[in-house]
Amino acid sequence: MSKLIDNQSGDAESAVHSGTGRFHLQVSGSFTSGRVRMLAELEPGAGMSPVYETTGVGICAIDLPAGTRYKIQIIGIEGTVTVSSV
């Protein structure tokens, strides 16, 4: 498991990472409001587009083309949240 980002409250944004194919994104913690969003650059130079968003905890499978750049945003969190790739 590799922690991508965590936050106690408010907003945060991870560094840009490179993905390779399928991986699992785990959102954990305890929060009452806010959301976690994953943005990815699906084509080189196209800019970041939303590919996943959640308002709760859980694990999801994400398929990205090899070498895709992505980042995680934490938006308006009230509580704690950790986002990891597992």
Coordinates of N, CA, C and O in Angstrom, one line a residue:
M1 N 0.8 -1.2 0.0 CA 0.0 0.0 0.0 C 0.9 1.2 0.0 O 1.9 1.3 0.7
S2 N 0.5 2.2 -0.8 CA 1.3 3.4 -0.9 C 0.4 4.6 -0.7 O -0.6 4.9 -1.4
K3 N 0.6 5.4 0.4 CA -0.2 6.5 0.7 C 0.1 7.6 -0.3 O 1.2 8.0 -0.6
L4 N -1.0 8.1 -0.9 CA -0.9 9.2 -1.9 C -1.1 10.6 -1.3 O -0.5 11.5 -1.6
I5 N -2.1 10.6 -0.3 CA -2.4 11.9 0.3 C -3.2 11.7 1.6 O -4.0 10.7 1.6
D6 N -3.1 12.5 2.6 CA -4.0 12.5 3.7 C -4.2 13.9 4.2 O -3.5 14.8 3.8
N7 N -5.3 14.1 4.9 CA -5.7 15.5 5.3 C -6.5 15.4 6.5 O -7.3 14.5 6.7
Q8 N -6.4 16.4 7.4 CA -7.2 16.5 8.6 C -8.5 17.2 8.4 O -9.5 16.8 8.9
S9 N -8.5 18.3 7.6 CA -9.7 19.0 7.3 C -9.4 19.9 6.1 O -8.3 20.3 5.9
G10 N -10.5 20.4 5.5 CA -10.3 21.3 4.4 C -10.0 20.7 3.0 O -10.4 19.7 2.7
D11 N -9.1 21.4 2.3 CA -8.7 21.0 0.9 C -7.3 20.6 0.9 O -6.5 21.2 1.6
A12 N -6.9 19.8 -0.1 CA -5.5 19.4 -0.3 C -5.4 18.8 -1.7 O -6.4 18.3 -2.3
E13 N -4.2 18.7 -2.2 CA -4.0 18.2 -3.5 C -2.7 17.4 -3.5 O -1.7 17.9 -3.0
S14 N -2.6 16.2 -4.1 CA -1.4 15.4 -4.1 C -0.5 15.9 -5.1 O -0.8 16.7 -6.0
A15 N 0.7 15.4 -5.1 CA 1.7 15.5 -6.2 C 1.2 14.8 -7.4 O 0.3 13.9 -7.2
V16 N 1.7 15.0 -8.5 CA 1.4 14.3 -9.7 C 2.1 13.0 -9.8 O 3.4 12.9 -9.5
H17 N 1.4 11.8 -10.0 CA 2.0 10.5 -10.0 C 1.8 10.0 -11.4 O 1.0 10.5 -12.2
S18 N 2.6 8.9 -11.8 CA 2.3 8.2 -13.0 C 1.8 6.8 -12.8 O 2.2 6.1 -11.9
G19 N 0.7 6.5 -13.5 CA 0.0 5.2 -13.3 C 0.4 4.2 -14.4 O 0.9 4.6 -15.5
T20 N 0.2 2.9 -14.1 CA 0.5 1.9 -15.1 C -0.6 0.9 -15.0 O -0.7 0.0 -14.2
G21 N -1.6 1.0 -15.9 CA -2.7 0.0 -16.0 C -3.6 0.1 -14.9 O -4.0 1.2 -14.4
R22 N -4.1 -1.1 -14.3 CA -5.1 -1.1 -13.3 C -4.4 -1.1 -11.9 O -3.4 -1.7 -11.7
F23 N -5.0 -0.3 -11.1 CA -4.6 -0.3 -9.7 C -5.9 0.0 -8.8 O -6.9 0.4 -9.4
H24 N -5.8 -0.2 -7.6 CA -6.9 0.0 -6.7 C -6.7 1.3 -5.8 O -5.6 1.4 -5.2
L25 N -7.7 2.1 -5.7 CA -7.6 3.3 -4.9 C -8.4 3.1 -3.7 O -9.6 2.8 -3.8
Q26 N -7.8 3.3 -2.5 CA -8.5 3.1 -1.3 C -8.7 4.5 -0.6 O -7.7 5.2 -0.4
V27 N -9.9 4.8 -0.2 CA -10.3 6.0 0.5 C -10.7 5.6 1.9 O -11.6 4.8 2.1
S28 N -10.0 6.0 3.0 CA -10.3 5.6 4.3 C -10.3 6.8 5.2 O -9.8 7.9 4.9
G29 N -10.9 6.7 6.4 CA -11.0 7.8 7.4 C -12.4 7.9 7.9 O -13.2 7.0 7.8
S30 N -12.6 9.1 8.5 CA -13.9 9.4 9.1 C -14.2 10.8 8.8 O -13.6 11.7 9.4
F31 N -15.1 11.1 7.8 CA -15.5 12.4 7.5 C -17.0 12.5 7.3 O -17.6 11.6 6.9
T32 N -17.5 13.7 7.6 CA -19.0 13.9 7.5 C -19.4 14.7 6.3 O -20.6 14.7 5.9
S33 N -18.5 15.4 5.6 CA -18.8 16.1 4.4 C -17.5 16.2 3.6 O -16.4 16.0 4.0
G34 N -17.7 16.6 2.3 CA -16.6 16.7 1.4 C -16.5 15.6 0.4 O -17.3 14.7 0.4
R35 N -15.4 15.6 -0.4 CA -15.3 14.6 -1.4 C -13.8 14.4 -1.8 O -13.0 15.3 -1.6
V36 N -13.6 13.3 -2.4 CA -12.2 12.9 -2.9 C -12.4 12.8 -4.4 O -13.3 12.0 -4.9
R37 N -11.5 13.4 -5.2 CA -11.6 13.3 -6.6 C -10.2 12.9 -7.2 O -9.2 13.4 -6.7
M38 N -10.2 12.1 -8.2 CA -9.0 11.7 -9.0 C -9.1 12.4 -10.3 O -10.1 12.3 -11.0
L39 N -8.0 13.1 -10.7 CA -7.9 13.7 -12.0 C -6.8 13.0 -12.8 O -5.8 12.6 -12.1
A40 N -6.9 12.8 -14.1 CA -5.9 12.1 -14.9 C -5.7 12.8 -16.2 O -6.7 13.4 -16.8
E41 N -4.5 12.8 -16.7 CA -4.2 13.3 -18.0 C -4.2 12.1 -19.0 O -3.3 11.4 -19.1
L42 N -5.4 11.9 -19.6 CA -5.6 10.7 -20.4 C -4.9 10.7 -21.8 O -4.6 9.7 -22.3
E43 N -4.6 11.9 -22.3 CA -3.8 12.1 -23.5 C -2.8 13.1 -23.2 O -3.1 14.2 -22.6
P44 N -1.5 12.9 -23.6 CA -0.5 13.9 -23.3 C -0.8 15.3 -23.8 O -1.3 15.5 -24.9
G45 N -0.7 16.2 -22.9 CA -0.9 17.6 -23.2 C -2.4 18.0 -23.1 O -2.7 19.2 -23.3
A46 N -3.3 17.1 -22.8 CA -4.7 17.4 -22.8 C -5.2 18.0 -21.5 O -6.3 18.4 -21.4
G47 N -4.4 18.1 -20.5 CA -4.8 18.6 -19.2 C -5.5 17.5 -18.3 O -5.8 16.4 -18.8
M48 N -5.7 17.8 -17.1 CA -6.3 16.9 -16.1 C -7.8 16.9 -16.2 O -8.4 17.9 -16.2
S49 N -8.4 15.7 -16.3 CA -9.8 15.5 -16.3 C -10.3 14.6 -15.2 O -9.5 13.7 -14.8
P50 N -11.4 14.9 -14.6 CA -11.9 14.0 -13.5 C -12.2 12.6 -14.0 O -12.8 12.4 -15.1
V51 N -11.7 11.6 -13.3 CA -12.0 10.2 -13.7 C -12.7 9.4 -12.6 O -13.2 8.3 -12.8
Y52 N -12.7 10.0 -11.4 CA -13.3 9.3 -10.3 C -13.6 10.3 -9.2 O -12.8 11.2 -8.9
E53 N -14.8 10.2 -8.5 CA -15.1 11.0 -7.4 C -16.0 10.3 -6.4 O -16.8 9.5 -6.8
T54 N -15.7 10.5 -5.1 CA -16.5 9.8 -4.1 C -16.7 10.7 -2.9 O -15.9 11.6 -2.7
T55 N -17.8 10.4 -2.2 CA -18.1 11.2 -0.9 C -18.0 10.2 0.3 O -18.5 10.6 1.4
G56 N -17.5 9.0 0.1 CA -17.4 8.1 1.2 C -16.1 7.2 1.1 O -15.3 7.4 0.2
V57 N -16.0 6.4 2.1 CA -14.8 5.5 2.1 C -15.1 4.2 1.3 O -16.2 3.9 1.0
G58 N -14.0 3.6 0.9 CA -14.1 2.3 0.1 C -12.9 2.2 -0.8 O -11.9 2.9 -0.8
I59 N -13.0 1.1 -1.6 CA -11.9 0.8 -2.6 C -12.5 0.7 -4.0 O -13.6 0.1 -4.1
C60 N -11.8 1.2 -5.0 CA -12.3 1.1 -6.3 C -11.2 0.7 -7.2 O -10.0 1.0 -6.9
A61 N -11.5 0.1 -8.3 CA -10.5 -0.3 -9.3 C -10.4 0.8 -10.4 O -11.5 1.2 -10.9
I62 N -9.3 1.3 -10.7 CA -9.1 2.3 -11.7 C -8.2 1.7 -12.9 O -7.2 1.2 -12.6
D63 N -8.7 1.9 -14.1 CA -7.9 1.5 -15.3 C -7.4 2.7 -16.0 O -8.2 3.5 -16.4
L64 N -6.1 2.9 -16.1 CA -5.5 4.0 -16.8 C -4.5 3.5 -17.8 O -3.8 2.5 -17.5
P65 N -4.3 4.1 -18.9 CA -3.3 3.7 -19.9 C -1.9 3.9 -19.2 O -1.7 4.7 -18.4
A66 N -1.0 3.0 -19.5 CA 0.4 3.0 -18.9 C 1.0 4.4 -19.1 O 0.9 5.1 -20.1
G67 N 1.6 4.9 -18.0 CA 2.2 6.2 -18.0 C 1.3 7.4 -17.8 O 1.8 8.5 -17.9
T68 N 0.1 7.2 -17.6 CA -0.9 8.3 -17.3 C -0.5 9.0 -16.1 O -0.2 8.5 -15.0
R69 N -0.5 10.4 -16.2 CA -0.3 11.2 -15.0 C -1.6 11.4 -14.3 O -2.6 11.7 -15.0
Y70 N -1.6 11.4 -13.0 CA -2.8 11.6 -12.2 C -2.5 12.3 -10.9 O -1.3 12.3 -10.4
K71 N -3.5 12.9 -10.3 CA -3.4 13.4 -8.9 C -4.7 13.3 -8.2 O -5.7 13.1 -8.8
I72 N -4.6 13.4 -6.9 CA -5.8 13.3 -6.0 C -6.1 14.6 -5.4 O -5.2 15.3 -4.9
Q73 N -7.4 15.0 -5.4 CA -7.8 16.2 -4.7 C -8.7 15.8 -3.5 O -9.6 15.0 -3.7
I74 N -8.6 16.5 -2.4 CA -9.5 16.4 -1.3 C -10.2 17.7 -1.2 O -9.5 18.8 -1.1
I75 N -11.5 17.7 -1.2 CA -12.3 19.0 -1.3 C -13.3 19.1 -0.2 O -14.2 18.2 0.0
G76 N -13.1 20.1 0.6 CA -14.1 20.4 1.7 C -14.3 19.4 2.7 O -15.4 19.2 3.3
I77 N -13.2 18.6 3.1 CA -13.4 17.5 4.0 C -13.6 18.1 5.5 O -12.8 19.0 5.9
E78 N -14.5 17.5 6.2 CA -14.7 17.8 7.6 C -14.4 16.4 8.3 O -15.3 15.6 8.3
G79 N -13.3 16.3 8.8 CA -12.8 15.1 9.4 C -11.5 14.7 8.9 O -10.7 15.5 8.6
T80 N -11.2 13.4 8.9 CA -9.9 12.9 8.4 C -10.1 12.0 7.2 O -11.1 11.2 7.1
V81 N -9.1 12.0 6.3 CA -9.2 11.1 5.1 C -7.8 10.8 4.7 O -6.9 11.6 4.8
T82 N -7.6 9.5 4.3 CA -6.3 9.1 3.7 C -6.7 8.4 2.4 O -7.6 7.6 2.3
V83 N -5.9 8.7 1.3 CA -6.1 8.0 0.0 C -4.8 7.3 -0.3 O -3.7 7.9 -0.3
S84 N -4.9 6.0 -0.6 CA -3.8 5.1 -0.9 C -4.0 4.3 -2.1 O -5.2 4.1 -2.5
S85 N -2.9 3.9 -2.8 CA -3.1 2.9 -3.9 C -2.7 1.6 -3.2 O -1.7 1.5 -2.5
V86 N -3.5 0.6 -3.5 CA -3.3 -0.7 -2.9 C -3.3 -1.8 -3.9 O -3.7 -1.6 -5.0

